[in-house]
Amino acid sequence: MDGSNEDILATETFVQQAMDIIMEDVVRKAGDTRGKVCEWRSPEDLKELLDLELRPDGEAHARTLQRCRDAIGYSIKTHHPHFFNQLYVGVDPYAMVGAFITDATQPSQYTYEMAPVHSLIEDVVLGKMMELMGWTEGGDGIFNPGGSMSNMYAINLARFQHCPNIKELGLSASPRMVLFTSEEAHYSVVKGAAFLGMGTKNVYMVPSDQRGKMISVELEKQIQAAKLEGAVPFMVLATAGTTVLGSFDPIEELADVCEQHNLWLHVDACWGGAVAVSSRHKHLLAGIHRAKSVAWNPHKMLMAGQQCSAFLVRDKTGLLHRCHSADASYLFQKDKFYDLSYDSGDKSVQCARKADVFRFWLMWKALGTRVLELRVDRALDTARYLTEEVKKREGFRLLMEPEYANVCFWYIPPSLRNIPESPEFWQKVHVVAPKVKERMLKKGSLMVGYQTHRDKVNFFRMIVISPLVGPTHMDFVLDEIHRLGADL
Amino acid sequence: MDGSNEDILATETFVQQAMDIIMEDVVRKAGDTRGKVCEWRSPEDLKELLDLELRPDGEAHARTLQRCRDAIGYSIKTHHPHFFNQLYVGVDPYAMVGAFITDATQPSQYTYEMAPVHSLIEDVVLGKMMELMGWTEGGDGIFNPGGSMSNMYAINLARFQHCPNIKELGLSASPRMVLFTSEEAHYSVVKGAAFLGMGTKNVYMVPSDQRGKMISVELEKQIQAAKLEGAVPFMVLATAGTTVLGSFDPIEELADVCEQHNLWLHVDACWGGAVAVSSRHKHLLAGIHRAKSVAWNPHKMLMAGQQCSAFLVRDKTGLLHRCHSADASYLFQKDKFYDLSYDSGDKSVQCARKADVFRFWLMWKALGTRVLELRVDRALDTARYLTEEVKKREGFRLLMEPEYANVCFWYIPPSLRNIPESPEFWQKVHVVAPKVKERMLKKGSLMVGYQTHRDKVNFFRMIVISPLVGPTHMDFVLDEIHRLGADL
């Protein structure tokens, strides 16, 4: 490690060998159903196996390569066609290559000087995403580390626009400001409100209907009530594609309410934004052209790789910059010789910022918008197939008709099928999903999430994304859940 | 793109070819001084060259591979031995391989279920980092997307500990809380205070001495003054390795003041934390064992690749979890079959979280702590060599003796060398660095930052990190600046 030529050659060989392992153990296995989805080990056993301790001395390349193999081997196979556990699955191969390139070249997106290629690409991709939102006049935006951050950006911008003094004086000098979201919204809204100093109790939870959609009449009532309390309503966070049910809030109706009360409408479309590329499904976002801001994570349905998360704001007056600027003299020199409008750093609340946009752009270039559309349509067709199968098959009960790629259902083992639907019945159903989940992890055959929701006992939430899965995989899921749970 | 075997094979070939490009155009060129540091193009020219537009149709693999080559070609060569522009440089090859693996496997660190390997690794690495801080009792922590975020974590924890009601009720129900940092602190403190609703004016800037170190007597005065104003002091953010000068605040002294006033002491050691691995230099952090929290970015001096940023908190009561938990039912089910203490998601303000720790761990395993130490020592030796050369050479003026890897100096072209040091002289010196910077970018021979600082006109700030650079590269820097600026 003294920088000699021998060292350099040895290191190059190591990198080459590690790349070969990635090809062999990840890329070539991506679509393969023969291997396991996971090699479950308890934390205690896995610690023993991996020898994680950091020591004064380094290790030989052979040992490090084995560590690479082990890390891959004991990680969840998020590319596996039987992985349906989260709102993402693996990564598109073009996006993966894009990620490798940014990891190898290490641009940081504060200035054009440090990220010329990526600054331009970010502008183009944000522009295209805004076009898909129907923002004919354009706007502004920034890629950032995740949808939770995007929602925080929205809250910060909305309150800043409502009361610009907050940036300098803080909230202790402001009245009690409240924001509204639905009970179905992602928990990051509440987390973000706490982090931003708003307080979790100042997030008003608007009831949603049976389909999981925010009820605009209830929103109206809560706004009135908040005003009577002397609080200051300033924004509504709607959701396009909720985490559990995949529901879409009625954006047009909410936009009407927001316009009437002069509230900022933000749409958390992290999960559902992808339907914007599909002519068959984009109606789910109807009204999003009226939102003031949108969060959309291409790393979810579009498989652009974690984390690839865009915050879009329909403002052309530089609000994002004014809200977040700090004018650091060592980065944003005013006497640079190029057009400073390409320096995005003062729009961000970060300093260094990874070029997450690049892999999305590379993938989009390689596939074209039409293939993105085909993929979304295909995933939703597959989710529809699964829904129909759940309805058809004995022992499966659909929670509700899905709008999107979340299919929620209970598995009722044979022993419970003839019991009347009493609270006791549901308590027995409640323990089925965790037990089946434990068995699928230990067997490594399948990964599907489960959870309770409001008054509903534990059910499975299937998320269908990958273009590599279709009806046969859906059949496998239901067959496998039955195999794992038939004796319960 | 229909998921057929031919598609899959073609995609594998594409990935292989792209990996070959990364080997050829990045890895094998890392230590090479023959190529340029950058291929400067104006934004307008680069847009023309790159054809960034996103279209309905995709592109052939050959075209996509060319896009990979172009993205690399027009990006800044952060690995180049003549790149000294930021507080990071390239990425260590082991860390790069680690990044590739996480990009390929896509773990997300909310639960042990989804990131078994990485959850355990995070515990081990955080533990080791805390050990290096001298926290004999251990503590807690989390990797997150950058030092700005870490500083925000610190502010949020400190205010929550001071007044737990803030999480629920927000700051509008709290008195005016103020925090203290030095004029030399990173701008993320002010940005973070704004984002968290504290208000930029509630960040009190404590003067620092000529070496850039916060003056503890001034801190004491400001705390008293704030209390007289009726404000509520709750924390001090010290810096270990400031952005511009590389100064280290006197942590012991500040800890005394904090203990006396019961304030949370956070140390932003994003840049300087790396000296903890060096027995020669760790004295710079003396007193950090008394800090309540520390931010340390291994992606800076230790070259772990962006972004690799640890927030450490000396608390064992679960403060981090209590402060940030939201108990999302779909992720943090209470009826899971394994030990839930490995689910880190509710410590985080994000939901999905990249496994940034893995590449740091892999690199640390491969190199061992001793090589990390050698690298830090070597970088500081090289910075010392540069300092002595600056002092020796005609036409170069040192701003101040460096403590760390930041070497700040002016270049005085021959035409100005015999002018007396009047305000006019300094105004002329002021325009030298931007002009030389423009020339070095356009020539592609070197990248060094420049800036003003307080009453100082534009100067160069050299940052020395890479184990591949030594005295010959330092000589090149000074020679090249002279070549570029001799006619000014």
Tab-separated table of C-alpha atoms in Angstrom, chain B residues 18-391:
chain	number	residue	atom	x	y	z
B	18	ALA	CA	-19.662	-1.154	-19.181
B	19	MET	CA	-17.539	-2.644	-16.391
B	20	ASP	CA	-14.652	-2.897	-18.854
B	21	ILE	CA	-15.059	0.816	-19.614
B	22	ILE	CA	-14.969	1.648	-15.913
B	23	MET	CA	-11.780	-0.410	-15.532
B	24	GLU	CA	-10.172	1.211	-18.542
B	25	ASP	CA	-11.298	4.813	-18.162
B	26	VAL	CA	-11.351	5.199	-14.386
B	27	VAL	CA	-9.624	2.464	-12.394
B	28	ARG	CA	-6.515	2.100	-14.552
B	29	LYS	CA	-6.138	5.876	-14.846
B	30	ALA	CA	-6.509	6.650	-11.161
B	31	GLY	CA	-2.876	7.392	-10.329
B	32	ASP	CA	-1.890	8.656	-13.740
B	33	THR	CA	-0.792	12.274	-14.148
B	34	ARG	CA	-0.625	12.161	-17.936
B	35	GLY	CA	-4.294	12.767	-18.627
B	36	LYS	CA	-6.200	15.918	-17.736
B	37	VAL	CA	-7.963	16.578	-14.432
B	38	CYS	CA	-10.925	17.893	-16.379
B	39	GLU	CA	-12.084	18.412	-19.928
B	40	TRP	CA	-13.623	21.809	-19.400
B	41	ARG	CA	-16.592	22.723	-21.572
B	42	SER	CA	-19.011	25.570	-21.054
B	43	PRO	CA	-22.542	24.493	-20.147
B	44	GLU	CA	-23.728	25.435	-23.628
B	45	ASP	CA	-21.014	23.438	-25.415
B	46	LEU	CA	-21.413	20.437	-23.149
B	47	LYS	CA	-25.162	20.315	-23.749
B	48	GLU	CA	-24.487	20.176	-27.475
B	49	LEU	CA	-21.914	17.448	-27.078
B	50	LEU	CA	-23.927	15.166	-24.847
B	51	ASP	CA	-27.403	15.057	-26.431
B	52	LEU	CA	-29.188	14.785	-23.102
B	53	GLU	CA	-32.809	14.778	-24.222
B	54	LEU	CA	-35.061	11.907	-23.142
B	55	ARG	CA	-37.098	10.375	-25.947
B	56	PRO	CA	-39.864	7.823	-26.482
B	57	ASP	CA	-37.450	5.340	-28.008
B	58	GLY	CA	-34.461	3.711	-26.390
B	59	GLU	CA	-30.989	3.310	-27.801
B	60	ALA	CA	-28.713	0.499	-28.872
B	61	HIS	CA	-26.137	-0.777	-26.404
B	62	ALA	CA	-23.261	0.668	-28.393
B	63	ARG	CA	-24.791	4.127	-28.035
B	64	THR	CA	-25.367	3.665	-24.305
B	65	LEU	CA	-21.781	2.520	-23.834
B	66	GLN	CA	-20.602	5.639	-25.621
B	67	ARG	CA	-22.723	7.672	-23.193
B	68	CYS	CA	-20.916	5.944	-20.333
B	69	ARG	CA	-17.552	6.870	-21.853
B	70	ASP	CA	-18.688	10.464	-22.375
B	71	ALA	CA	-20.028	10.829	-18.851
B	72	ILE	CA	-16.685	9.639	-17.510
B	73	GLY	CA	-14.721	11.711	-20.002
B	74	TYR	CA	-16.406	15.018	-19.203
B	75	SER	CA	-16.640	14.451	-15.476
B	76	ILE	CA	-14.014	15.813	-13.139
B	77	LYS	CA	-11.268	13.246	-12.543
B	78	THR	CA	-11.534	13.275	-8.776
B	79	HIS	CA	-8.960	10.445	-8.652
B	80	HIS	CA	-6.382	12.427	-10.566
B	81	PRO	CA	-3.223	13.169	-8.545
B	82	HIS	CA	-3.653	16.843	-9.442
B	83	PHE	CA	-7.152	17.143	-7.955
B	84	PHE	CA	-7.081	19.110	-4.679
B	85	ASN	CA	-10.322	21.015	-4.999
B	86	GLN	CA	-12.593	19.629	-2.281
B	87	LEU	CA	-12.502	17.953	1.101
B	88	TYR	CA	-12.576	14.615	-0.661
B	89	VAL	CA	-10.686	12.977	-3.480
B	90	GLY	CA	-11.872	10.006	-5.548
B	91	VAL	CA	-12.543	6.820	-3.648
B	92	ASP	CA	-10.395	4.042	-2.300
B	93	PRO	CA	-10.571	1.001	-4.644
B	94	TYR	CA	-11.837	-1.321	-1.896
B	95	ALA	CA	-14.521	1.170	-0.981
B	96	MET	CA	-15.418	1.492	-4.657
B	97	VAL	CA	-15.910	-2.259	-4.888
B	98	GLY	CA	-18.044	-2.080	-1.759
B	99	ALA	CA	-20.159	0.605	-3.405
B	100	PHE	CA	-20.604	-1.551	-6.499
B	101	ILE	CA	-21.804	-4.411	-4.344
B	102	THR	CA	-24.397	-2.346	-2.495
B	103	ASP	CA	-25.539	-0.836	-5.791
B	104	ALA	CA	-25.908	-4.296	-7.269
B	105	THR	CA	-27.655	-5.864	-4.277
B	106	GLN	CA	-29.723	-2.854	-3.112
B	107	PRO	CA	-30.110	-3.445	0.588
B	108	SER	CA	-32.070	-0.813	2.470
B	109	GLN	CA	-31.234	-0.294	6.103
B	110	TYR	CA	-34.521	0.015	7.881
B	111	THR	CA	-34.806	-3.505	9.223
B	112	TYR	CA	-32.594	-6.491	9.929
B	113	GLU	CA	-34.948	-8.435	7.691
B	114	MET	CA	-34.044	-6.280	4.690
B	115	ALA	CA	-30.369	-5.672	5.510
B	116	PRO	CA	-29.070	-8.427	7.789
B	117	VAL	CA	-25.410	-8.113	6.794
B	118	HIS	CA	-25.444	-4.330	6.797
B	119	SER	CA	-27.283	-3.919	10.092
B	120	LEU	CA	-24.582	-5.924	11.845
B	121	ILE	CA	-21.795	-4.134	10.015
B	122	GLU	CA	-23.198	-0.743	10.967
B	123	ASP	CA	-23.140	-1.715	14.638
B	124	VAL	CA	-19.523	-2.848	14.426
B	125	VAL	CA	-18.286	0.201	12.532
B	126	LEU	CA	-20.132	2.685	14.729
B	127	GLY	CA	-18.758	0.875	17.762
B	128	LYS	CA	-15.209	1.147	16.458
B	129	MET	CA	-15.622	4.817	15.605
B	130	MET	CA	-16.927	5.508	19.109
B	131	GLU	CA	-13.981	3.624	20.558
B	132	LEU	CA	-11.695	5.949	18.587
B	133	MET	CA	-13.564	8.904	20.080
B	134	GLY	CA	-12.615	7.567	23.492
B	135	TRP	CA	-16.223	6.810	24.405
B	136	THR	CA	-15.399	3.967	26.727
B	137	GLU	CA	-19.046	3.361	27.555
B	138	GLY	CA	-20.066	3.243	23.875
B	139	GLY	CA	-23.174	4.962	22.591
B	140	ASP	CA	-25.394	4.958	19.546
B	141	GLY	CA	-25.282	6.289	16.009
B	142	ILE	CA	-26.380	6.130	12.428
B	143	PHE	CA	-24.912	6.499	8.959
B	144	ASN	CA	-26.756	9.111	6.938
B	145	PRO	CA	-26.453	11.083	3.702
B	146	GLY	CA	-23.820	13.615	4.663
B	147	GLY	CA	-22.337	15.840	7.312
B	148	SER	CA	-25.072	18.444	6.960
B	149	MET	CA	-27.583	15.774	7.926
B	150	SER	CA	-25.390	14.674	10.837
B	151	ASN	CA	-25.296	18.212	12.163
B	152	MET	CA	-29.074	18.379	11.847
B	153	TYR	CA	-29.373	15.111	13.765
B	154	ALA	CA	-27.293	16.695	16.495
B	155	ILE	CA	-29.465	19.809	16.701
B	156	ASN	CA	-32.637	17.760	16.766
B	157	LEU	CA	-31.366	15.431	19.490
B	158	ALA	CA	-30.013	18.258	21.601
B	159	ARG	CA	-33.264	20.190	21.581
B	160	PHE	CA	-35.290	17.037	22.153
B	161	GLN	CA	-33.199	16.165	25.172
B	162	HIS	CA	-33.508	19.708	26.429
B	163	CYS	CA	-37.239	19.762	25.911
B	164	PRO	CA	-38.879	16.467	24.833
B	165	ASN	CA	-42.190	18.220	24.173
B	166	ILE	CA	-40.761	19.777	21.029
B	167	LYS	CA	-41.281	16.554	19.102
B	168	GLU	CA	-45.028	16.710	19.628
B	169	LEU	CA	-45.721	20.375	20.117
B	170	GLY	CA	-43.132	21.964	17.880
B	171	LEU	CA	-41.104	25.094	18.401
B	172	SER	CA	-44.013	27.502	18.196
B	173	ALA	CA	-44.863	26.322	21.720
B	174	SER	CA	-41.295	26.684	22.989
B	175	PRO	CA	-39.191	29.637	24.080
B	176	ARG	CA	-36.545	30.997	21.730
B	177	MET	CA	-33.789	28.383	21.839
B	178	VAL	CA	-30.321	29.343	20.680
B	179	LEU	CA	-27.236	27.423	19.672
B	180	PHE	CA	-23.634	28.508	19.410
B	181	THR	CA	-21.039	27.824	16.804
B	182	SER	CA	-17.971	29.603	15.520
B	183	GLU	CA	-17.631	31.891	12.543
B	184	GLU	CA	-15.469	29.180	10.993
B	185	ALA	CA	-18.070	26.441	11.258
B	186	HIS	CA	-19.457	24.825	8.130
B	187	TYR	CA	-22.433	26.621	6.595
B	188	SER	CA	-24.548	23.523	7.182
B	189	VAL	CA	-25.032	24.591	10.789
B	190	VAL	CA	-26.898	27.691	9.670
B	191	LYS	CA	-28.712	25.798	6.907
B	192	GLY	CA	-29.665	23.055	9.309
B	193	ALA	CA	-30.917	25.520	11.905
B	194	ALA	CA	-33.166	27.065	9.261
B	195	PHE	CA	-34.408	23.684	8.047
B	196	LEU	CA	-35.140	22.524	11.575
B	197	GLY	CA	-37.185	25.629	12.292
B	198	MET	CA	-34.696	27.150	14.748
B	199	GLY	CA	-34.065	30.233	12.613
B	200	THR	CA	-30.686	31.379	11.317
B	201	LYS	CA	-30.628	34.290	13.761
B	202	ASN	CA	-30.748	31.865	16.648
B	203	VAL	CA	-27.368	30.515	15.616
B	204	TYR	CA	-24.985	32.691	17.583
B	205	MET	CA	-21.626	33.077	15.926
B	206	VAL	CA	-18.803	32.950	18.433
B	207	PRO	CA	-15.633	34.721	17.304
B	208	SER	CA	-12.587	32.614	16.631
B	209	ASP	CA	-8.940	33.460	17.033
B	210	GLN	CA	-6.321	34.067	14.355
B	211	ARG	CA	-5.898	30.308	13.932
B	212	GLY	CA	-9.619	29.885	13.312
B	213	LYS	CA	-10.374	28.311	16.707
B	214	MET	CA	-13.496	29.188	18.666
B	215	ILE	CA	-12.627	31.362	21.670
B	216	SER	CA	-14.110	29.787	24.771
B	217	VAL	CA	-14.185	33.067	26.682
B	218	GLU	CA	-16.259	34.586	23.886
B	219	LEU	CA	-18.564	31.576	24.007
B	220	GLU	CA	-19.052	32.099	27.717
B	221	LYS	CA	-19.890	35.772	27.107
B	222	GLN	CA	-22.408	34.975	24.406
B	223	ILE	CA	-24.139	32.393	26.565
B	224	GLN	CA	-24.502	34.954	29.328
B	225	ALA	CA	-25.769	37.553	26.876
B	226	ALA	CA	-28.300	35.136	25.384
B	227	LYS	CA	-29.629	34.303	28.826
B	228	LEU	CA	-30.001	38.009	29.580
B	229	GLU	CA	-32.022	38.352	26.363
B	230	GLY	CA	-34.371	35.688	27.710
B	231	ALA	CA	-33.285	33.123	25.131
B	232	VAL	CA	-32.615	29.502	26.038
B	233	PRO	CA	-29.128	28.250	25.114
B	234	PHE	CA	-29.148	24.493	24.544
B	235	MET	CA	-26.117	23.481	22.500
B	236	VAL	CA	-22.681	24.298	21.143
B	237	LEU	CA	-21.488	23.038	17.767
B	238	ALA	CA	-17.709	22.885	17.737
B	239	THR	CA	-15.638	22.021	14.688
B	240	ALA	CA	-12.724	19.632	14.373
B	241	GLY	CA	-11.196	20.530	11.040
B	242	THR	CA	-12.866	23.630	9.644
B	243	THR	CA	-13.713	23.769	5.970
B	244	VAL	CA	-11.470	26.623	4.967
B	245	LEU	CA	-8.553	26.670	7.373
B	246	GLY	CA	-8.654	23.126	8.734
B	247	SER	CA	-8.682	24.447	12.300
B	248	PHE	CA	-9.611	22.463	15.387
B	249	ASP	CA	-11.697	24.109	18.090
B	250	PRO	CA	-10.373	23.686	21.661
B	251	ILE	CA	-12.785	20.913	22.628
B	252	GLU	CA	-11.647	20.559	26.248
B	253	GLU	CA	-12.256	24.232	26.946
B	254	LEU	CA	-15.608	24.197	25.188
B	255	ALA	CA	-16.606	21.061	27.088
B	256	ASP	CA	-15.912	22.886	30.336
B	257	VAL	CA	-18.203	25.733	29.312
B	258	CYS	CA	-20.895	23.314	28.153
B	259	GLU	CA	-20.791	21.337	31.375
B	260	GLN	CA	-21.080	24.486	33.412
B	261	HIS	CA	-24.158	25.640	31.500
B	262	ASN	CA	-25.590	22.208	30.851
B	263	LEU	CA	-25.365	22.561	27.080
B	264	TRP	CA	-25.101	19.748	24.545
B	265	LEU	CA	-21.642	19.726	22.961
B	266	HIS	CA	-21.620	18.486	19.373
B	267	VAL	CA	-18.375	18.224	17.423
B	268	ASP	CA	-18.527	18.501	13.661
B	269	ALA	CA	-15.507	16.334	12.907
B	270	CYS	CA	-16.672	15.513	9.389
B	271	TRP	CA	-13.355	16.572	8.000
B	272	GLY	CA	-10.990	16.277	10.960
B	273	GLY	CA	-12.336	13.110	12.588
B	274	ALA	CA	-9.861	10.998	10.630
B	275	VAL	CA	-6.967	12.025	12.902
B	276	ALA	CA	-8.519	9.728	15.482
B	277	VAL	CA	-6.744	6.828	13.730
B	278	SER	CA	-3.335	8.501	14.001
B	279	SER	CA	-1.328	8.364	17.210
B	280	ARG	CA	0.732	11.314	15.945
B	281	HIS	CA	-2.225	13.574	15.271
B	282	LYS	CA	-5.107	12.486	17.467
B	283	HIS	CA	-4.176	15.132	20.024
B	284	LEU	CA	-6.033	17.555	17.756
B	285	LEU	CA	-9.262	15.953	19.000
B	286	ALA	CA	-8.351	16.178	22.683
B	287	GLY	CA	-11.548	16.412	24.676
B	288	ILE	CA	-13.821	14.784	22.088
B	289	HIS	CA	-14.519	12.004	24.600
B	290	ARG	CA	-16.599	14.622	26.442
B	291	ALA	CA	-18.767	15.537	23.434
B	292	LYS	CA	-22.378	14.400	23.475
B	293	SER	CA	-22.332	13.820	19.732
B	294	VAL	CA	-19.929	13.774	16.815
B	295	ALA	CA	-20.262	13.943	13.036
B	296	TRP	CA	-17.492	12.193	11.112
B	297	ASN	CA	-17.440	11.602	7.346
B	298	PRO	CA	-15.148	8.760	6.300
B	299	HIS	CA	-15.768	9.814	2.680
B	300	LYS	CA	-13.487	12.790	3.201
B	301	MET	CA	-9.963	12.128	4.504
B	302	LEU	CA	-10.411	8.349	4.543
B	303	MET	CA	-11.679	8.140	0.945
B	304	ALA	CA	-14.607	5.836	1.689
B	305	GLY	CA	-16.632	7.265	-1.216
B	306	GLN	CA	-19.537	9.683	-1.141
B	307	GLN	CA	-21.569	9.661	0.897
B	308	CYS	CA	-20.287	7.925	3.963
B	309	SER	CA	-21.184	9.949	6.963
B	310	ALA	CA	-21.564	8.826	10.551
B	311	PHE	CA	-23.465	10.526	13.313
B	312	LEU	CA	-22.363	9.303	16.739
B	313	VAL	CA	-24.172	10.038	19.982
B	314	ARG	CA	-22.847	9.305	23.457
B	315	ASP	CA	-26.142	8.101	24.838
B	316	LYS	CA	-27.211	4.624	25.767
B	317	THR	CA	-30.802	5.317	26.733
B	318	GLY	CA	-32.254	5.106	23.231
B	319	LEU	CA	-32.470	8.873	22.739
B	320	LEU	CA	-31.922	8.577	18.985
B	321	HIS	CA	-34.822	6.168	18.693
B	322	ARG	CA	-37.176	8.107	20.967
B	323	CYS	CA	-36.442	11.315	19.126
B	324	HIS	CA	-37.131	9.923	15.654
B	325	SER	CA	-39.468	6.982	16.030
B	326	ALA	CA	-42.776	6.886	14.208
B	327	ASP	CA	-43.508	3.154	14.550
B	328	ALA	CA	-44.696	2.507	11.034
B	329	SER	CA	-46.747	-0.662	11.164
B	330	TYR	CA	-45.683	-1.926	7.760
B	331	LEU	CA	-41.972	-1.989	8.632
B	332	PHE	CA	-41.588	-2.321	12.360
B	333	GLN	CA	-44.011	-5.085	13.175
B	334	LYS	CA	-43.865	-6.003	16.835
B	335	ASP	CA	-44.654	-9.641	16.132
B	336	LYS	CA	-41.531	-10.417	14.164
B	337	PHE	CA	-39.620	-13.500	15.227
B	338	TYR	CA	-36.166	-11.928	15.625
B	339	ASP	CA	-34.566	-9.417	18.008
B	340	LEU	CA	-36.056	-6.061	16.962
B	341	SER	CA	-33.145	-4.083	18.376
B	342	TYR	CA	-31.403	-4.689	15.035
B	343	ASP	CA	-34.075	-2.693	13.166
B	344	SER	CA	-32.459	0.722	12.861
B	345	GLY	CA	-35.158	2.407	10.776
B	346	ASP	CA	-36.772	4.303	13.605
B	347	LYS	CA	-33.482	5.920	14.576
B	348	SER	CA	-33.409	7.530	11.149
B	349	VAL	CA	-35.308	10.490	9.738
B	350	GLN	CA	-35.220	8.718	6.400
B	351	CYS	CA	-37.199	5.626	5.504
B	352	ALA	CA	-35.127	3.789	2.881
B	353	ARG	CA	-31.460	4.228	3.735
B	354	LYS	CA	-28.512	3.206	1.591
B	355	ALA	CA	-25.947	0.909	3.148
B	356	ASP	CA	-23.178	3.512	3.057
B	357	VAL	CA	-21.355	1.758	5.852
B	358	PHE	CA	-20.522	-1.337	3.835
B	359	ARG	CA	-17.849	0.136	1.607
B	360	PHE	CA	-16.150	1.743	4.599
B	361	TRP	CA	-16.135	-1.541	6.452
B	362	LEU	CA	-14.818	-3.475	3.437
B	363	MET	CA	-12.009	-0.963	2.956
B	364	TRP	CA	-11.166	-0.959	6.647
B	365	LYS	CA	-11.076	-4.760	6.682
B	366	ALA	CA	-8.854	-4.855	3.593
B	367	LEU	CA	-6.431	-2.158	4.737
B	368	GLY	CA	-6.490	-2.491	8.513
B	369	THR	CA	-6.387	0.428	10.933
B	370	ARG	CA	-2.602	0.742	10.562
B	371	VAL	CA	-2.816	1.592	6.878
B	372	LEU	CA	-5.540	4.137	7.577
B	373	GLU	CA	-3.148	5.683	10.060
B	374	LEU	CA	-0.257	5.657	7.585
B	375	ARG	CA	-2.422	7.401	5.023
B	376	VAL	CA	-3.491	10.179	7.381
B	377	ASP	CA	0.099	10.676	8.497
B	378	ARG	CA	1.301	10.721	4.933
B	379	ALA	CA	-1.286	13.281	3.830
B	380	LEU	CA	-0.342	15.560	6.705
B	381	ASP	CA	3.360	15.130	5.958
B	382	THR	CA	2.722	16.090	2.365
B	383	ALA	CA	0.691	19.118	3.449
B	384	ARG	CA	3.611	20.069	5.686
B	385	TYR	CA	6.021	19.760	2.748
B	386	LEU	CA	3.772	22.024	0.685
B	387	THR	CA	3.649	24.555	3.523
B	388	GLU	CA	7.417	24.719	3.707
B	389	GLU	CA	7.684	25.102	-0.068
B	390	VAL	CA	5.145	27.937	-0.028
B	391	LYS	CA	7.219	29.680	2.619
